[in-house]
């Protein structure tokens, strides 16, 4: 039985790219005093795996390198999974978040120092189905989290928004910039601003201190091993996923797929003068932890890069890594697209 007060953290979205790195960072920063912290993972099962098993697999397969430990060392630390990390089933898509009465009592048993609401649906499509899903997860899900926070003794709430919730605004954008009448590039941006406004109103009305982190596009690690690591092909990494699947279909063999060259005739349209603002997942996690645990009151923060990574820089590197030749840059979408080009356009 653990004695004394422990610092309690709670995280939604811990199985995602940013959330998982935040989990690893909290463990790493407290590795010499794990008996003094508790990390509550608020999430759901997937692919017939309960949230407990997902987190255990995550810590073993992805967290070991971040923590500088072997997989066996992670597994040989049962204290980590029995006393430090506690999983609570939570589903943002359900009106009551799907929390059991037992888990609810557990959450209420003692104060929670920081709740990190990281979970969100990232989908830039504009179909009616996608819009409904974005509102259900990003807006209504955030409402559910706020209801939960209101019912618990939470000392601080940290909300992860989007740097793109500024919409099409130009010029210098402050991290607390809000324009509710802004024009957005996609429904995702609009739902992230709407959700953030709910959090801001909640904080003001309930008196719960809140810190806001607006991130740009999250990419692989820069500071912790394994460098460049990601846990899924998401956002701009979807480009790589599409062409990797196309290569697999062409070669029919996954073994050594990066070593074998492949020829694919396709034209890719992008603006060479434009690019992506990307921020490494581990860097963002470190900033979030440091800022959130500092006693400096509330605030709004950007998790962004000072400069863009040009399309003309990362796209050639991506295809070089995939060992694919035959892809050419064009300034405009061709009218005579071949099958590969049409297939790629259909998933954008």
Short mmCIF file of C-alpha atoms in Angstrom, two decimals, residues 13 46 57 77 93 100 121 125 137 149 165-166 174 216 236 248 279 291 323 331 334 347:
data_model
loop_
_atom_site.label_atom_id
_atom_site.label_comp_id
_atom_site.label_asym_id
_atom_site.label_seq_id
_atom_site.Cartn_x
_atom_site.Cartn_y
_atom_site.Cartn_z
CA UNK A 13 -5.59 10.54 -26.22
CA UNK A 46 -9.54 -1.03 -30.04
CA UNK A 57 1.88 -2.67 -25.46
CA UNK A 77 8.48 -3.31 -13.55
CA UNK A 93 -18.25 9.40 -28.80
CA UNK A 100 -18.33 2.76 -15.21
CA UNK A 121 -10.30 13.37 -34.33
CA UNK A 125 -12.27 15.92 -45.32
CA UNK A 137 -15.56 13.66 -30.99
CA UNK A 149 -13.82 17.64 -14.79
CA UNK A 165 -8.02 27.24 -35.39
CA UNK A 166 -7.05 30.75 -36.49
CA UNK A 174 -0.97 35.12 -31.05
CA UNK A 216 0.74 22.74 -35.60
CA UNK A 236 1.08 14.18 -44.13
CA UNK A 248 3.56 -3.58 -51.69
CA UNK A 279 6.74 20.23 -34.58
CA UNK A 291 4.70 24.48 -18.74
CA UNK A 323 12.97 3.70 -52.54
CA UNK A 331 2.72 22.84 -60.77
CA UNK A 334 -2.90 17.10 -64.89
CA UNK A 347 -7.98 9.56 -50.82
#
